[in-house]
Short mmCIF file of C-alpha atoms and ligand atoms in Angstrom, two decimals:
data_model
loop_
_atom_site.label_atom_id
_atom_site.label_comp_id
_atom_site.label_asym_id
_atom_site.label_seq_id
_atom_site.Cartn_x
_atom_site.Cartn_y
_atom_site.Cartn_z
CA MET A 6 -25.74 -5.96 -3.05
CA ALA A 7 -24.97 -6.79 -6.67
CA THR A 8 -21.90 -8.79 -7.49
CA ASN A 9 -19.46 -8.42 -10.34
CA SER A 10 -20.12 -10.71 -13.21
CA GLY A 11 -17.40 -9.73 -15.67
CA ALA A 12 -14.15 -10.59 -13.90
CA GLY A 13 -13.19 -13.03 -16.66
CA ALA A 14 -10.12 -15.22 -16.84
CA SER A 15 -8.47 -14.05 -13.65
CA THR A 16 -11.58 -14.88 -11.63
CA ARG A 17 -11.50 -18.42 -12.97
CA ILE A 18 -7.87 -18.67 -11.87
CA ILE A 19 -8.73 -17.30 -8.43
CA ILE A 20 -11.44 -19.89 -8.12
CA ALA A 21 -9.12 -22.63 -9.36
CA LEU A 22 -6.41 -21.55 -6.94
CA SER A 23 -8.90 -21.32 -4.12
CA LEU A 24 -10.04 -24.82 -4.82
CA VAL A 25 -6.44 -26.02 -4.78
CA CYS A 26 -5.90 -24.12 -1.53
CA ALA A 27 -9.05 -25.50 0.01
CA VAL A 28 -7.95 -29.02 -0.86
CA VAL A 29 -4.42 -28.35 0.42
CA ALA A 30 -5.85 -26.86 3.61
CA TYR A 31 -8.26 -29.74 4.03
CA LEU A 32 -5.55 -32.32 3.52
CA SER A 33 -2.79 -30.50 5.37
CA PRO A 34 -3.41 -32.19 8.73
CA PHE A 35 -2.62 -35.41 6.92
CA LEU A 36 0.16 -34.10 4.70
CA LEU A 37 2.03 -32.10 7.29
CA PRO A 38 3.51 -33.25 10.58
CA ILE A 39 1.13 -32.67 13.48
CA SER A 40 2.46 -29.91 15.71
CA SER A 41 1.15 -27.61 18.38
CA THR A 42 0.43 -24.85 15.84
CA SER A 43 -3.10 -24.50 14.59
CA PHE A 44 -4.56 -26.03 11.50
CA LEU A 45 -4.68 -22.69 9.72
CA SER A 46 -1.12 -21.72 10.50
CA ARG A 47 0.09 -25.06 9.19
CA ALA A 48 -2.00 -24.54 6.09
CA SER A 49 -0.53 -21.09 5.69
CA ASP A 50 3.04 -22.35 6.17
CA HIS A 51 2.35 -24.83 3.49
CA LEU A 52 0.82 -22.24 1.22
CA SER A 53 3.79 -19.99 1.78
CA SER A 54 6.17 -22.62 0.61
CA VAL A 55 3.99 -23.89 -2.23
CA LEU A 56 3.25 -20.44 -3.57
CA ALA A 57 6.42 -18.89 -2.11
CA LEU A 58 4.17 -15.92 -1.30
CA LYS A 59 4.30 -15.07 -4.96
CA SER A 60 1.87 -14.44 -7.73
CA THR A 61 0.70 -16.87 -10.37
CA LYS A 62 0.32 -15.83 -14.00
CA THR A 63 -2.91 -16.54 -15.80
CA ALA A 64 -3.08 -17.43 -19.49
CA SER A 65 -4.00 -13.83 -20.30
CA GLY A 66 -0.97 -12.57 -18.39
CA ASP A 67 -2.93 -11.45 -15.32
CA SER A 68 -1.60 -12.46 -11.91
CA VAL A 69 -3.41 -13.38 -8.73
CA LEU A 70 -2.09 -13.58 -5.21
CA VAL A 71 -3.49 -15.77 -2.49
CA LEU A 72 -2.64 -13.72 0.58
CA PRO A 73 -0.53 -15.19 3.37
CA VAL A 74 -2.63 -15.93 6.45
CA VAL A 75 -2.00 -14.64 9.97
CA ASP A 76 -4.02 -16.54 12.54
CA LEU A 77 -4.47 -14.27 15.55
CA SER A 78 -5.30 -17.24 17.77
CA SER A 79 -2.07 -19.07 16.94
CA PRO A 80 0.96 -19.15 19.24
CA ASP A 81 2.94 -18.74 16.02
CA ALA A 82 1.20 -15.48 15.06
CA ALA A 83 4.25 -13.20 15.51
CA ARG A 84 6.31 -15.32 13.12
CA GLN A 85 3.48 -15.49 10.58
CA LEU A 86 3.12 -11.72 10.82
CA ASP A 87 6.85 -11.15 10.36
CA GLU A 88 7.00 -13.37 7.31
CA ALA A 89 3.95 -11.80 5.67
CA CYS A 90 4.93 -8.21 6.41
CA SER A 91 8.58 -8.49 5.42
CA THR A 92 7.62 -9.99 2.05
CA VAL A 93 4.15 -9.20 0.74
CA GLY A 94 3.16 -6.40 3.13
CA PHE A 95 -0.44 -7.68 2.96
CA PHE A 96 -2.04 -10.57 4.79
CA LEU A 97 -5.37 -12.14 5.59
CA LEU A 98 -6.17 -11.96 9.29
CA VAL A 99 -8.31 -14.79 10.64
CA ASN A 100 -9.62 -15.77 14.08
CA HIS A 101 -9.38 -12.12 15.09
CA GLY A 102 -12.42 -11.92 17.37
CA ALA A 103 -14.12 -9.11 15.41
CA GLU A 104 -16.22 -11.40 13.22
CA LYS A 105 -19.55 -10.21 14.59
CA THR A 106 -18.83 -6.48 14.40
CA ALA A 107 -17.38 -6.86 10.87
CA LYS A 108 -20.52 -8.64 9.70
CA ASP A 109 -22.93 -6.23 11.42
CA ALA A 110 -21.10 -3.17 10.10
CA ALA A 111 -21.25 -4.53 6.55
CA SER A 112 -24.90 -5.52 6.59
CA ASN A 113 -26.07 -2.24 8.15
CA LEU A 114 -23.96 -0.11 5.81
CA ASN A 115 -24.99 -2.03 2.70
CA ARG A 116 -28.63 -1.57 3.55
CA TRP A 117 -28.26 2.15 4.15
CA PHE A 118 -25.98 2.87 1.16
CA GLN A 119 -28.27 1.01 -1.23
CA TRP A 120 -31.24 2.94 0.07
CA VAL A 121 -29.37 6.24 -0.28
CA TYR A 122 -28.46 5.42 -3.87
CA GLU A 123 -32.08 4.76 -4.70
CA GLY A 124 -32.50 8.45 -3.97
CA SER A 125 -35.98 8.74 -2.46
CA GLU A 126 -36.80 12.04 -0.83
CA GLU A 127 -36.42 10.56 2.65
CA ALA A 128 -33.09 8.94 1.72
CA ASN A 129 -31.77 12.23 0.34
CA ARG A 130 -32.77 14.00 3.52
CA ASP A 131 -30.94 11.38 5.58
CA ARG A 132 -27.87 11.61 3.36
CA LEU A 133 -27.75 15.41 3.55
CA SER A 134 -28.13 15.34 7.32
CA VAL A 135 -24.87 13.38 7.64
CA THR A 136 -22.92 15.13 4.86
CA ARG A 137 -20.23 17.64 5.77
CA GLU A 138 -16.60 18.61 5.22
CA LYS A 139 -14.83 16.07 7.38
CA TRP A 140 -16.49 13.23 9.19
CA GLY A 141 -19.72 11.80 7.88
CA TYR A 142 -20.78 11.04 4.36
CA GLY A 143 -19.34 12.34 1.09
CA PRO A 144 -17.04 11.74 -1.86
CA GLY A 145 -13.65 10.15 -1.16
CA LEU A 146 -12.44 10.79 2.39
CA GLN A 147 -14.62 13.81 2.80
CA LYS A 148 -12.79 16.45 0.83
CA PRO A 149 -14.53 17.91 -2.18
CA GLY A 150 -11.92 17.71 -4.92
CA HIS A 151 -10.21 14.79 -3.25
CA MET A 152 -10.38 13.09 -6.60
CA GLU A 153 -8.07 11.72 -9.23
CA GLU A 154 -6.27 15.01 -9.98
CA GLU A 155 -5.94 16.07 -6.38
CA GLY A 156 -4.55 13.25 -4.36
CA TYR A 157 -1.68 13.57 -1.90
CA GLU A 158 1.69 11.91 -1.91
CA THR A 159 2.41 8.81 0.13
CA LEU A 160 5.69 6.89 0.44
CA GLU A 161 4.80 4.73 -2.56
CA GLY A 162 2.47 6.77 -4.73
CA VAL A 163 -0.39 9.24 -4.66
CA TYR A 164 -3.62 8.60 -2.81
CA ALA A 165 -6.61 9.70 -4.83
CA VAL A 166 -10.11 8.34 -5.01
CA GLY A 167 -11.95 8.12 -8.31
CA GLY A 168 -15.50 9.21 -8.92
CA GLY A 169 -18.18 6.88 -7.70
CA ARG A 170 -16.76 6.20 -4.26
CA GLN A 171 -18.65 7.64 -1.33
CA ASP A 172 -17.07 7.44 2.11
CA TYR A 173 -18.84 7.39 5.43
CA VAL A 174 -16.05 8.48 7.76
CA VAL A 175 -16.15 7.80 11.49
CA ILE A 176 -13.57 8.92 14.03
CA ASN A 177 -12.83 7.65 17.51
CA PRO A 178 -16.17 7.60 19.37
CA GLU A 179 -14.29 8.68 22.54
CA ALA A 180 -12.81 11.82 20.99
CA SER A 181 -15.86 14.02 21.45
CA GLU A 182 -16.21 13.21 25.16
CA ARG A 183 -12.49 13.70 25.79
CA LYS A 184 -12.58 17.06 24.03
CA LYS A 185 -15.56 18.16 26.11
CA ARG A 186 -13.63 17.21 29.24
CA GLY A 187 -10.91 19.63 28.14
CA ASP A 188 -8.20 17.10 27.32
CA ASP A 189 -5.40 19.18 25.78
CA TYR A 190 -4.62 16.56 23.14
CA TYR A 191 -8.05 17.30 21.62
CA THR A 192 -8.54 20.97 22.51
CA SER A 193 -5.16 22.61 21.76
CA ASN A 194 -4.75 24.81 18.67
CA VAL A 195 -2.62 22.31 16.80
CA ALA A 196 -5.15 19.56 17.47
CA GLN A 197 -7.75 21.34 15.37
CA ILE A 198 -6.46 19.74 12.18
CA TRP A 199 -7.74 16.44 13.58
CA TYR A 200 -10.28 17.40 16.21
CA GLU A 201 -11.76 20.73 15.21
CA ASP A 202 -14.92 18.76 15.02
CA ALA A 203 -14.77 15.69 17.23
CA ASP A 204 -18.39 14.59 16.86
CA ASN A 205 -19.41 11.82 14.54
CA LEU A 206 -22.57 12.31 12.47
CA TRP A 207 -25.18 9.55 12.37
CA PRO A 208 -28.22 8.94 10.18
CA ALA A 209 -31.51 9.53 11.94
CA SER A 210 -33.80 7.57 9.62
CA GLU A 211 -35.38 4.25 10.45
CA LYS A 212 -33.07 2.64 7.83
CA GLY A 213 -29.90 4.22 9.27
CA ARG A 214 -30.66 3.98 12.97
CA THR A 215 -28.54 0.87 13.56
CA ILE A 216 -25.42 2.28 11.89
CA LYS A 217 -24.23 4.12 15.00
CA PRO A 218 -24.09 1.13 17.36
CA ALA A 219 -22.75 -1.13 14.60
CA LEU A 220 -19.89 1.20 13.63
CA GLU A 221 -19.01 2.22 17.17
CA ALA A 222 -18.75 -1.45 18.10
CA HIS A 223 -16.65 -2.19 15.03
CA TYR A 224 -14.36 0.78 15.72
CA ARG A 225 -13.72 -0.57 19.24
CA ALA A 226 -13.17 -4.08 17.94
CA MET A 227 -10.63 -2.73 15.44
CA GLU A 228 -8.82 -0.91 18.27
CA LYS A 229 -8.53 -4.20 20.13
CA VAL A 230 -7.25 -6.09 17.10
CA SER A 231 -4.77 -3.27 16.40
CA THR A 232 -3.40 -3.38 19.93
CA LYS A 233 -2.85 -7.12 19.62
CA LEU A 234 -1.16 -6.65 16.25
CA MET A 235 1.12 -3.93 17.68
CA SER A 236 2.30 -6.30 20.40
CA LEU A 237 2.96 -8.99 17.78
CA PHE A 238 4.90 -6.50 15.65
CA ALA A 239 7.06 -5.73 18.69
CA GLU A 240 7.66 -9.43 19.24
CA ALA A 241 8.55 -9.90 15.58
CA LEU A 242 11.00 -6.99 15.55
CA VAL A 243 12.72 -8.20 18.70
CA MET A 244 13.13 -11.67 17.18
CA GLU A 245 14.58 -10.21 13.99
CA GLU A 246 16.94 -7.88 15.83
CA ALA A 247 18.24 -10.81 17.88
CA LYS A 248 18.73 -12.84 14.71
CA VAL A 249 20.71 -10.03 13.06
CA SER A 250 22.86 -9.37 16.12
CA GLY A 251 23.24 -13.05 17.01
CA SER A 252 21.93 -12.50 20.53
CA ASN A 253 19.24 -14.33 22.49
CA VAL A 254 15.72 -13.04 22.96
CA THR A 255 14.61 -12.74 26.56
CA PRO A 256 11.03 -13.88 27.20
CA ASP A 257 9.90 -10.32 28.06
CA ALA A 258 11.73 -8.49 25.26
CA GLY A 259 8.72 -8.21 22.95
CA ARG A 260 6.45 -6.95 25.70
CA GLU A 261 9.11 -4.46 26.84
CA LEU A 262 9.51 -3.06 23.35
CA TYR A 263 5.74 -2.79 23.00
CA GLU A 264 5.31 -1.02 26.32
CA SER A 265 8.25 1.35 25.97
CA ARG A 266 8.02 2.28 22.29
CA PHE A 267 4.70 1.27 20.73
CA ALA A 268 2.01 1.76 23.37
CA PRO A 269 2.90 5.47 23.91
CA LEU A 270 2.54 6.11 20.17
CA VAL A 271 -1.02 4.82 19.95
CA ASP A 272 -2.73 5.51 23.29
CA LYS A 273 -4.61 8.37 21.58
CA HIS A 274 -4.38 7.20 18.01
CA THR A 275 -5.92 9.23 15.17
CA SER A 276 -7.47 6.27 13.36
CA ASN A 277 -10.43 6.71 11.05
CA LEU A 278 -12.97 4.11 10.05
CA VAL A 279 -13.67 4.85 6.40
CA ASN A 280 -16.63 3.00 5.00
CA ALA A 281 -16.06 3.17 1.28
CA TYR A 282 -18.95 2.40 -1.00
CA HIS A 283 -18.41 2.17 -4.76
CA THR A 284 -21.14 1.82 -7.27
CA ASP A 285 -20.96 1.48 -10.98
CA PRO A 286 -19.80 4.94 -12.16
CA ARG A 287 -22.88 5.10 -14.39
CA LEU A 288 -25.02 5.01 -11.27
CA ALA A 289 -22.88 7.43 -9.31
CA ARG A 290 -25.38 10.23 -9.51
CA LEU A 291 -24.21 11.71 -6.24
CA ALA A 292 -20.51 11.78 -7.02
CA PRO A 293 -18.70 14.37 -9.07
CA GLY A 294 -16.24 12.99 -11.60
CA GLY A 295 -17.57 9.52 -12.02
CA ASP A 296 -15.15 8.04 -14.49
CA ALA A 297 -11.65 7.96 -13.07
CA GLU A 298 -9.14 5.41 -14.31
CA TYR A 299 -9.03 3.67 -10.94
CA ARG A 300 -11.42 3.46 -8.06
CA VAL A 301 -8.36 4.19 -5.92
CA SER A 302 -5.04 5.26 -7.49
CA PRO A 303 -1.71 3.47 -6.83
CA HIS A 304 -0.59 4.47 -3.32
CA SER A 305 0.55 3.26 0.05
CA ASP A 306 -1.42 4.14 3.19
CA THR A 307 0.09 6.64 5.60
CA GLY A 308 -0.84 5.18 9.01
CA LEU A 309 0.67 2.22 10.84
CA PHE A 310 -1.45 -0.41 9.15
CA THR A 311 -4.86 -0.73 7.61
CA ILE A 312 -7.49 -3.36 8.38
CA ILE A 313 -10.18 -3.90 5.77
CA GLY A 314 -13.41 -5.87 6.04
CA TYR A 315 -15.45 -6.69 2.96
CA GLY A 316 -18.41 -8.25 4.71
CA ASP A 317 -19.50 -11.35 2.85
CA MET A 318 -17.97 -10.08 -0.39
CA GLY A 319 -14.38 -10.34 -1.61
CA CYS A 320 -11.88 -7.60 -2.30
CA GLU A 321 -12.61 -7.50 -6.03
CA GLY A 322 -10.43 -5.00 -7.91
CA LEU A 323 -7.71 -4.75 -5.23
CA GLU A 324 -4.22 -5.10 -6.72
CA VAL A 325 -0.72 -4.95 -5.23
CA GLN A 326 2.74 -4.31 -6.59
CA LEU A 327 5.06 -6.99 -5.26
CA GLY A 328 8.82 -6.83 -4.92
CA ASP A 329 11.13 -3.87 -5.47
CA ASP A 330 10.74 -3.64 -9.20
CA PRO A 331 7.70 -1.63 -10.33
CA SER A 332 8.08 -3.01 -13.85
CA LYS A 333 6.88 -6.35 -12.49
CA GLY A 334 3.39 -4.91 -12.72
CA TRP A 335 0.28 -5.44 -10.66
CA THR A 336 -1.10 -8.56 -9.05
CA GLU A 337 -4.76 -9.11 -8.28
CA VAL A 338 -5.48 -10.06 -4.66
CA SER A 339 -7.72 -12.95 -3.71
CA THR A 340 -9.34 -13.44 -0.33
CA SER A 341 -10.97 -16.68 -1.40
CA PHE A 342 -8.79 -18.93 0.70
CA GLY A 343 -9.63 -17.05 3.89
CA MET A 344 -13.29 -16.94 2.94
CA ARG A 345 -13.53 -20.43 4.35
CA THR A 346 -13.24 -18.72 7.71
CA ASP A 347 -15.73 -16.21 9.06
CA GLN A 348 -15.12 -12.57 8.08
CA PRO A 349 -11.40 -12.62 7.28
CA LEU A 350 -9.83 -9.15 7.29
CA VAL A 351 -7.28 -7.89 4.79
CA VAL A 352 -4.43 -6.08 6.55
CA ASN A 353 -1.71 -4.06 4.91
CA ILE A 354 1.38 -2.37 6.27
CA ALA A 355 1.36 1.40 5.93
CA ASP A 356 4.06 4.10 5.79
CA SER A 357 4.33 4.79 9.54
CA MET A 358 5.04 1.13 10.32
CA THR A 359 7.64 1.02 7.55
CA ARG A 360 9.37 3.91 9.28
CA LEU A 361 9.09 2.41 12.79
CA SER A 362 10.40 -0.95 11.63
CA GLY A 363 13.44 0.55 9.89
CA GLY A 364 12.01 -0.57 6.56
CA ARG A 365 11.54 -4.23 7.51
CA PHE A 366 7.75 -4.15 7.11
CA ARG A 367 6.76 -3.13 3.63
CA ALA A 368 4.15 -0.50 2.80
CA THR A 369 3.26 -2.25 -0.42
CA PRO A 370 1.81 -0.09 -3.21
CA HIS A 371 -1.77 -1.02 -4.01
CA ARG A 372 -4.70 0.26 -6.05
CA VAL A 373 -8.31 -0.59 -6.78
CA LYS A 374 -9.26 -1.15 -10.40
CA LYS A 375 -12.48 0.03 -11.94
CA SER A 376 -15.16 -2.62 -12.17
CA ASP A 377 -15.16 -4.63 -15.36
CA PRO A 378 -17.37 -3.40 -18.18
CA GLY A 379 -20.86 -4.81 -18.02
CA SER A 380 -20.86 -5.48 -14.30
CA ILE A 381 -22.97 -3.55 -11.84
CA GLY A 382 -20.22 -3.63 -9.29
CA ASP A 383 -21.46 -2.29 -6.00
CA ARG A 384 -18.58 -2.76 -3.61
CA LEU A 385 -18.14 -2.06 0.08
CA ALA A 386 -14.79 -1.81 1.88
CA ILE A 387 -14.84 -1.10 5.61
CA ILE A 388 -11.41 0.38 6.11
CA PHE A 389 -9.84 1.00 9.51
CA PHE A 390 -6.79 3.23 9.00
CA PHE A 391 -4.88 2.65 12.22
CA ALA A 392 -2.72 5.74 12.74
CA ALA A 393 -0.47 6.90 15.59
CA ARG A 394 -1.07 9.99 17.76
CA TYR A 395 -0.51 13.13 15.70
CA ASP A 396 2.46 14.07 17.90
CA ALA A 397 4.12 10.62 17.75
CA PHE A 398 7.70 10.70 16.50
CA LEU A 399 8.16 8.02 13.87
CA GLU A 400 11.72 6.75 13.93
CA PRO A 401 13.01 3.17 13.78
CA VAL A 402 12.52 1.37 17.09
CA VAL A 403 15.14 -1.24 16.22
CA LYS A 404 18.38 -1.05 14.31
CA PHE A 405 19.07 -3.31 11.37
CA ASP A 406 22.22 -3.18 9.27
CA GLY A 407 21.33 -1.46 6.04
CA GLY A 408 17.89 -0.59 7.43
CA ASP A 409 15.90 2.10 5.73
CA LYS A 410 16.88 5.46 7.21
CA ARG A 411 14.19 7.54 5.53
CA LEU A 412 13.55 10.73 7.38
CA ALA A 413 11.79 10.38 10.70
CA VAL A 414 8.67 12.55 10.98
CA ARG A 415 5.85 13.40 13.34
CA ALA A 416 3.00 11.05 12.55
CA GLY A 417 0.57 13.95 12.12
CA GLN A 418 2.58 15.39 9.24
CA ILE A 419 1.84 12.49 6.93
CA THR A 420 -1.86 12.18 7.64
CA HIS A 421 -4.62 13.03 5.21
CA ASN A 422 -5.94 15.69 7.61
CA TYR A 423 -2.60 17.53 7.73
CA LEU A 424 -1.88 17.19 4.03
CA THR A 425 -5.23 18.69 3.12
CA ALA A 426 -5.17 21.38 5.85
CA THR A 427 -4.80 25.10 5.16
CA GLU A 428 -1.23 26.46 4.87
CA LYS A 429 -1.82 28.46 8.04
CA ASP A 430 -2.82 25.38 10.05
CA LYS A 431 0.12 23.42 8.66
CA GLU A 432 2.57 26.18 9.60
CA ALA A 433 1.17 26.30 13.12
CA PHE A 434 1.61 22.56 13.49
CA ASP A 435 5.15 22.60 12.03
CA ALA A 436 6.17 25.41 14.38
CA TRP A 437 4.80 23.47 17.33
CA VAL A 438 6.72 20.35 16.24
CA GLU A 439 9.95 22.34 15.98
CA ALA A 440 9.45 23.90 19.39
CA LYS A 441 8.78 20.46 20.87
CA ALA A 442 11.94 19.05 19.24
CA LYS A 443 14.07 21.81 20.82
CA LYS A 444 12.86 21.07 24.35
O1 AKG B 27 -11.10 -0.63 -1.26
C1 AKG B 27 -10.10 -1.30 -1.08
O2 AKG B 27 -10.06 -2.53 -1.28
C2 AKG B 27 -8.81 -0.63 -0.63
C3 AKG B 27 -8.90 0.87 -0.60
C4 AKG B 27 -7.61 1.52 -0.26
O3 AKG B 27 -6.55 1.02 -0.52
C5 AKG B 27 -7.62 2.80 0.46
O4 AKG B 27 -8.65 3.49 0.48
O5 AKG B 27 -6.56 3.15 1.04
FE1 FE2 B 28 -4.94 1.91 0.68
#
């Protein structure tokens, strides 16, 4: 896969900052008091205070952000998560246990996408055999017209994908089997918005053969990581609630909150694994449009949180809007610090988690810039949109003074599938939600 060559001044700053971080991280066992927390969490504490989780301005006025780190193997993970998600809303997840599946997914997808873009007859046949309206391969989240002009609203913007991005969308590998068994959650009329077609499509060619096992394994690994993160979010919210109310936290409080409020929302989650491949718009022969202002417009995600793997590449082009004041502008994200570890994942809070946490965890607006002129910027993002059951009721699970009381909704009503469904299907779902609320 080709790399970007034209990132300019901000890249030099990222590299400089990464070097500083690497040195700080290397020296931190000597600089910081030895404690039971892991090396990485101490390094991240230190980074947090040194950088105050804020951006740094470059000479040209650009900003870069070294993401806060959450170490999933650390006993301090819930606190790290709370700090990152109540400030930046983005973090770098390390020691997550999905290193192998993240790497395999990236290498298999890169190989197949590159082959498809070369456009041989066999490659075109393979591409067409996995192209359809919803799951499978196609432009931006599988809706023709799901482009710059036709995005949908999120809490913090409009989600639209520019020309040149092709998504290979995979849903829960269990869904098809469950539907065949007659599970009402997948077979009912209202479920059709999500599960009208519950089968994933897979390439049949020699080149694409390994994609199915690689992506199914990665999907399952992402489910595991998400479950662990949900239990840490519960722990973090319980700690915060106790702090606000001045009460003590019982040892089981986090687990109880997870089991009573979180687990039931996600036992049949509607998460999609969206494998987003961007090429230089000039090469985007297969995509309509081709020259949008952004690769992805400014938006927040609608699910609970999003976990992104970039394989052995960085997150080039990803930018976030920090703080409450949009006039502060956009800050480039760097994953360089975490790149010292194997396959770090970028995680961001999404709208549903903002709602569940009473606004404590921030669904930070983000966007993906076009590649710089002159670069041949192939770019792969393996995006797991972790989303609740479509019938989950999203309301705050804890009460904070002054917490965000934005309208509670059914999780399904803010998903991409619902928002791009026919009016008739939407009405049927809304009526069902109302009837359920009355019971
Ligand atoms: O490609 C990326 O780095 C992020 C894409 C994104 O934000 C999205 O598709 O929701
Ligand atoms: Fe996003």
